Amino acid sequence: MTPENRAKRRAPAAARITKPRARSAAGVREIFARFEAANPEPKGELDYVNAFTLLVAVVLSAQATDVGVNKATRKLFEIADTPQKMLALGEDAVRDHVRTIGLFRTKAKNVIALCEKLIAEFGGQVPTTREALESLPGVGRKTANVVLNIAFGQITHAVDTHVFRVANRLRIAPGKNVLQVEMGLEKAVPASYGRHAHHWLILHGRYTCKALRPECGRCIQFDLCDSADKRIG
């Protein structure tokens, strides 16, 4: 066997050695027990008044901050808190309300289009299944998961950049893409913590386990973390 062929045969074993190892079930439970003790009832940071306005807010939040979305939707939701009212308001008016948000033209168009579909196909009600939600304009898997979790209390794991980072750093659900992490969280997160899991992970990633400068000194998971990004001292 040539040296080249021997190297090819060795490569898979090396890859298995360096691949992040998922944390044990007991270790995952300890992580979420700490999250719960520190924040028993975590909340999302988008403002909304019902399932419809939550759906619109999440659609608008793509590539935007929750703070920015809340500023834009405060007056909008006061006058248009149903698909019928939003549709009557019209695309131009919706666009004017959300123009401070990135991609506001496309998002305003999607909001009107999803209102039309909600009225035509769902009786003006926000559907309660992922498949139906994903059929709406501007709604992807992450948006559907957020709505199902917050509005309808279903156990779903919406994976944004914060959840992806924390799930990998703490080895709760190591994965190379958001779907791998989501599937990993479905298997790893104990059911008793399932409803709040994605909020704990988002908030932890947003305010403590930050991308560039994680604030490890005040992290409640510090002693459990063995990430290469961990900052000591």
mmCIF file of N, CA, C and O in Angstrom, residues 152-201:
data_model
loop_
_atom_site.group_PDB
_atom_site.id
_atom_site.type_symbol
_atom_site.label_atom_id
_atom_site.label_comp_id
_atom_site.label_asym_id
_atom_site.label_seq_id
_atom_site.Cartn_x
_atom_site.Cartn_y
_atom_site.Cartn_z
ATOM 1 N N PHE A 152 -47.780 28.971 20.906
ATOM 2 C CA PHE A 152 -48.588 27.769 21.123
ATOM 3 C C PHE A 152 -47.990 26.790 22.131
ATOM 4 O O PHE A 152 -48.526 25.709 22.335
ATOM 5 N N GLY A 153 -46.880 27.158 22.747
ATOM 6 C CA GLY A 153 -46.322 26.350 23.821
ATOM 7 C C GLY A 153 -45.730 25.027 23.400
ATOM 8 O O GLY A 153 -45.532 24.131 24.230
ATOM 9 N N GLN A 154 -45.435 24.866 22.117
ATOM 10 C CA GLN A 154 -44.852 23.610 21.654
ATOM 11 C C GLN A 154 -43.345 23.583 21.929
ATOM 12 O O GLN A 154 -42.687 24.624 21.951
ATOM 13 N N ILE A 155 -42.811 22.395 22.128
ATOM 14 C CA ILE A 155 -41.375 22.250 22.338
ATOM 15 C C ILE A 155 -40.688 22.238 20.977
ATOM 16 O O ILE A 155 -40.757 21.247 20.244
ATOM 17 N N THR A 156 -40.085 23.347 20.629
ATOM 18 C CA THR A 156 -39.318 23.460 19.395
ATOM 19 C C THR A 156 -38.006 24.164 19.720
ATOM 20 O O THR A 156 -37.893 24.832 20.751
ATOM 21 N N HIS A 157 -37.044 24.034 18.826
ATOM 22 C CA HIS A 157 -35.727 24.625 19.057
ATOM 23 C C HIS A 157 -35.351 25.493 17.854
ATOM 24 O O HIS A 157 -34.859 24.982 16.842
ATOM 25 N N ALA A 158 -35.625 26.762 17.966
ATOM 26 C CA ALA A 158 -35.292 27.706 16.897
ATOM 27 C C ALA A 158 -33.802 28.027 16.996
ATOM 28 O O ALA A 158 -33.352 28.596 17.988
ATOM 29 N N VAL A 159 -33.055 27.679 15.977
ATOM 30 C CA VAL A 159 -31.599 27.842 16.025
ATOM 31 C C VAL A 159 -31.181 29.078 15.252
ATOM 32 O O VAL A 159 -31.200 29.101 14.017
ATOM 33 N N ASP A 160 -30.825 30.122 15.980
ATOM 34 C CA ASP A 160 -30.228 31.301 15.362
ATOM 35 C C ASP A 160 -28.728 31.261 15.634
ATOM 36 O O ASP A 160 -28.194 30.263 16.122
ATOM 37 N N THR A 161 -28.047 32.351 15.323
ATOM 38 C CA THR A 161 -26.587 32.352 15.486
ATOM 39 C C THR A 161 -26.168 32.166 16.946
ATOM 40 O O THR A 161 -25.148 31.540 17.235
ATOM 41 N N HIS A 162 -26.981 32.675 17.885
ATOM 42 C CA HIS A 162 -26.641 32.542 19.307
ATOM 43 C C HIS A 162 -26.813 31.105 19.781
ATOM 44 O O HIS A 162 -25.948 30.552 20.465
ATOM 45 N N VAL A 163 -27.943 30.500 19.434
ATOM 46 C CA VAL A 163 -28.193 29.115 19.822
ATOM 47 C C VAL A 163 -27.146 28.194 19.200
ATOM 48 O O VAL A 163 -26.616 27.295 19.866
ATOM 49 N N PHE A 164 -26.832 28.430 17.940
ATOM 50 C CA PHE A 164 -25.826 27.614 17.253
ATOM 51 C C PHE A 164 -24.491 27.677 17.985
ATOM 52 O O PHE A 164 -23.847 26.651 18.220
ATOM 53 N N ARG A 165 -24.088 28.877 18.363
ATOM 54 C CA ARG A 165 -22.799 29.062 19.031
ATOM 55 C C ARG A 165 -22.774 28.394 20.405
ATOM 56 O O ARG A 165 -21.840 27.660 20.737
ATOM 57 N N VAL A 166 -23.799 28.632 21.212
ATOM 58 C CA VAL A 166 -23.816 28.096 22.565
ATOM 59 C C VAL A 166 -23.949 26.567 22.556
ATOM 60 O O VAL A 166 -23.285 25.874 23.331
ATOM 61 N N ALA A 167 -24.794 26.044 21.675
ATOM 62 C CA ALA A 167 -24.973 24.587 21.597
ATOM 63 C C ALA A 167 -23.667 23.892 21.238
ATOM 64 O O ALA A 167 -23.394 22.781 21.707
ATOM 65 N N ASN A 168 -22.850 24.552 20.418
ATOM 66 C CA ASN A 168 -21.553 23.980 20.055
ATOM 67 C C ASN A 168 -20.518 24.198 21.148
ATOM 68 O O ASN A 168 -19.782 23.268 21.502
ATOM 69 N N ARG A 169 -20.445 25.392 21.700
ATOM 70 C CA ARG A 169 -19.431 25.663 22.721
ATOM 71 C C ARG A 169 -19.635 24.798 23.963
ATOM 72 O O ARG A 169 -18.665 24.307 24.560
ATOM 73 N N LEU A 170 -20.881 24.617 24.384
ATOM 74 C CA LEU A 170 -21.158 23.813 25.572
ATOM 75 C C LEU A 170 -21.341 22.334 25.243
ATOM 76 O O LEU A 170 -21.603 21.530 26.132
ATOM 77 N N ARG A 171 -21.231 21.995 23.967
ATOM 78 C CA ARG A 171 -21.344 20.614 23.492
ATOM 79 C C ARG A 171 -22.700 19.991 23.846
ATOM 80 O O ARG A 171 -22.812 18.800 24.083
ATOM 81 N N ILE A 172 -23.730 20.835 23.880
ATOM 82 C CA ILE A 172 -25.080 20.308 24.097
ATOM 83 C C ILE A 172 -25.540 19.565 22.859
ATOM 84 O O ILE A 172 -26.108 18.474 22.937
ATOM 85 N N ALA A 173 -25.288 20.173 21.699
ATOM 86 C CA ALA A 173 -25.680 19.568 20.420
ATOM 87 C C ALA A 173 -24.713 20.040 19.348
ATOM 88 O O ALA A 173 -25.038 20.907 18.550
ATOM 89 N N PRO A 174 -23.504 19.486 19.312
ATOM 90 C CA PRO A 174 -22.524 19.902 18.310
ATOM 91 C C PRO A 174 -23.042 19.651 16.899
ATOM 92 O O PRO A 174 -23.653 18.615 16.626
ATOM 93 N N GLY A 175 -22.819 20.610 16.018
ATOM 94 C CA GLY A 175 -23.261 20.439 14.640
ATOM 95 C C GLY A 175 -22.609 21.453 13.739
ATOM 96 O O GLY A 175 -22.194 22.526 14.189
ATOM 97 N N LYS A 176 -22.512 21.115 12.463
ATOM 98 C CA LYS A 176 -21.874 21.995 11.495
ATOM 99 C C LYS A 176 -22.851 22.961 10.840
ATOM 100 O O LYS A 176 -22.440 23.915 10.178
ATOM 101 N N ASN A 177 -24.158 22.711 10.996
ATOM 102 C CA ASN A 177 -25.155 23.616 10.438
ATOM 103 C C ASN A 177 -26.353 23.680 11.373
ATOM 104 O O ASN A 177 -26.457 22.892 12.329
ATOM 105 N N VAL A 178 -27.268 24.600 11.099
ATOM 106 C CA VAL A 178 -28.374 24.838 12.032
ATOM 107 C C VAL A 178 -29.304 23.635 12.151
ATOM 108 O O VAL A 178 -29.834 23.360 13.233
ATOM 109 N N LEU A 179 -29.493 22.900 11.065
ATOM 110 C CA LEU A 179 -30.384 21.752 11.142
ATOM 111 C C LEU A 179 -29.786 20.649 12.003
ATOM 112 O O LEU A 179 -30.498 20.016 12.801
ATOM 113 N N GLN A 180 -28.480 20.422 11.875
ATOM 114 C CA GLN A 180 -27.823 19.430 12.729
ATOM 115 C C GLN A 180 -27.966 19.805 14.201
ATOM 116 O O GLN A 180 -28.238 18.948 15.046
ATOM 117 N N VAL A 181 -27.776 21.089 14.498
ATOM 118 C CA VAL A 181 -27.899 21.535 15.886
ATOM 119 C C VAL A 181 -29.339 21.393 16.367
ATOM 120 O O VAL A 181 -29.586 20.929 17.492
ATOM 121 N N GLU A 182 -30.299 21.759 15.536
ATOM 122 C CA GLU A 182 -31.700 21.619 15.931
ATOM 123 C C GLU A 182 -32.049 20.168 16.233
ATOM 124 O O GLU A 182 -32.671 19.859 17.257
ATOM 125 N N MET A 183 -31.658 19.269 15.342
ATOM 126 C CA MET A 183 -31.933 17.850 15.571
ATOM 127 C C MET A 183 -31.218 17.346 16.825
ATOM 128 O O MET A 183 -31.757 16.526 17.577
ATOM 129 N N GLY A 184 -30.015 17.848 17.037
ATOM 130 C CA GLY A 184 -29.275 17.462 18.233
ATOM 131 C C GLY A 184 -29.942 17.940 19.504
ATOM 132 O O GLY A 184 -30.001 17.217 20.508
ATOM 133 N N LEU A 185 -30.479 19.156 19.473
ATOM 134 C CA LEU A 185 -31.181 19.691 20.645
ATOM 135 C C LEU A 185 -32.447 18.892 20.927
ATOM 136 O O LEU A 185 -32.786 18.654 22.091
ATOM 137 N N GLU A 186 -33.149 18.478 19.879
ATOM 138 C CA GLU A 186 -34.359 17.681 20.077
ATOM 139 C C GLU A 186 -34.053 16.407 20.853
ATOM 140 O O GLU A 186 -34.849 15.958 21.679
ATOM 141 N N LYS A 187 -32.887 15.827 20.597
ATOM 142 C CA LYS A 187 -32.505 14.588 21.270
ATOM 143 C C LYS A 187 -31.913 14.850 22.655
ATOM 144 O O LYS A 187 -32.124 14.066 23.585
ATOM 145 N N ALA A 188 -31.182 15.959 22.790
ATOM 146 C CA ALA A 188 -30.389 16.161 24.002
ATOM 147 C C ALA A 188 -31.129 16.863 25.134
ATOM 148 O O ALA A 188 -30.875 16.576 26.308
ATOM 149 N N VAL A 189 -32.021 17.798 24.799
ATOM 150 C CA VAL A 189 -32.648 18.615 25.838
ATOM 151 C C VAL A 189 -33.735 17.812 26.550
ATOM 152 O O VAL A 189 -34.672 17.325 25.911
ATOM 153 N N PRO A 190 -33.641 17.677 27.863
ATOM 154 C CA PRO A 190 -34.686 16.968 28.607
ATOM 155 C C PRO A 190 -36.042 17.639 28.396
ATOM 156 O O PRO A 190 -36.135 18.870 28.329
ATOM 157 N N ALA A 191 -37.095 16.844 28.286
ATOM 158 C CA ALA A 191 -38.428 17.381 27.994
ATOM 159 C C ALA A 191 -38.858 18.435 29.008
ATOM 160 O O ALA A 191 -39.538 19.413 28.658
ATOM 161 N N SER A 192 -38.457 18.268 30.256
ATOM 162 C CA SER A 192 -38.874 19.213 31.294
ATOM 163 C C SER A 192 -38.298 20.614 31.077
ATOM 164 O O SER A 192 -38.806 21.595 31.624
ATOM 165 N N TYR A 193 -37.234 20.700 30.282
ATOM 166 C CA TYR A 193 -36.635 21.998 29.976
ATOM 167 C C TYR A 193 -36.922 22.443 28.540
ATOM 168 O O TYR A 193 -36.494 23.516 28.118
ATOM 169 N N GLY A 194 -37.637 21.625 27.796
ATOM 170 C CA GLY A 194 -37.788 21.856 26.360
ATOM 171 C C GLY A 194 -38.438 23.165 25.976
ATOM 172 O O GLY A 194 -37.999 23.834 25.037
ATOM 173 N N ARG A 195 -39.484 23.559 26.693
ATOM 174 C CA ARG A 195 -40.220 24.748 26.271
ATOM 175 C C ARG A 195 -39.381 26.012 26.344
ATOM 176 O O ARG A 195 -39.512 26.905 25.518
ATOM 177 N N HIS A 196 -38.510 26.101 27.346
ATOM 178 C CA HIS A 196 -37.722 27.326 27.533
ATOM 179 C C HIS A 196 -36.300 27.222 26.988
ATOM 180 O O HIS A 196 -35.551 28.200 27.034
ATOM 181 N N ALA A 197 -35.912 26.070 26.490
ATOM 182 C CA ALA A 197 -34.514 25.844 26.130
ATOM 183 C C ALA A 197 -33.985 26.868 25.145
ATOM 184 O O ALA A 197 -32.893 27.421 25.336
ATOM 185 N N HIS A 198 -34.720 27.147 24.087
ATOM 186 C CA HIS A 198 -34.163 28.034 23.072
ATOM 187 C C HIS A 198 -34.043 29.462 23.589
ATOM 188 O O HIS A 198 -33.132 30.200 23.221
ATOM 189 N N HIS A 199 -34.926 29.870 24.517
ATOM 190 C CA HIS A 199 -34.780 31.200 25.121
ATOM 191 C C HIS A 199 -33.532 31.277 25.991
ATOM 192 O O HIS A 199 -32.788 32.257 25.948
ATOM 193 N N TRP A 200 -33.308 30.251 26.799
ATOM 194 C CA TRP A 200 -32.098 30.254 27.638
ATOM 195 C C TRP A 200 -30.845 30.334 26.780
ATOM 196 O O TRP A 200 -29.923 31.105 27.084
ATOM 197 N N LEU A 201 -30.819 29.572 25.696
ATOM 198 C CA LEU A 201 -29.633 29.545 24.849
ATOM 199 C C LEU A 201 -29.445 30.871 24.108
ATOM 200 O O LEU A 201 -28.319 31.370 23.994
#
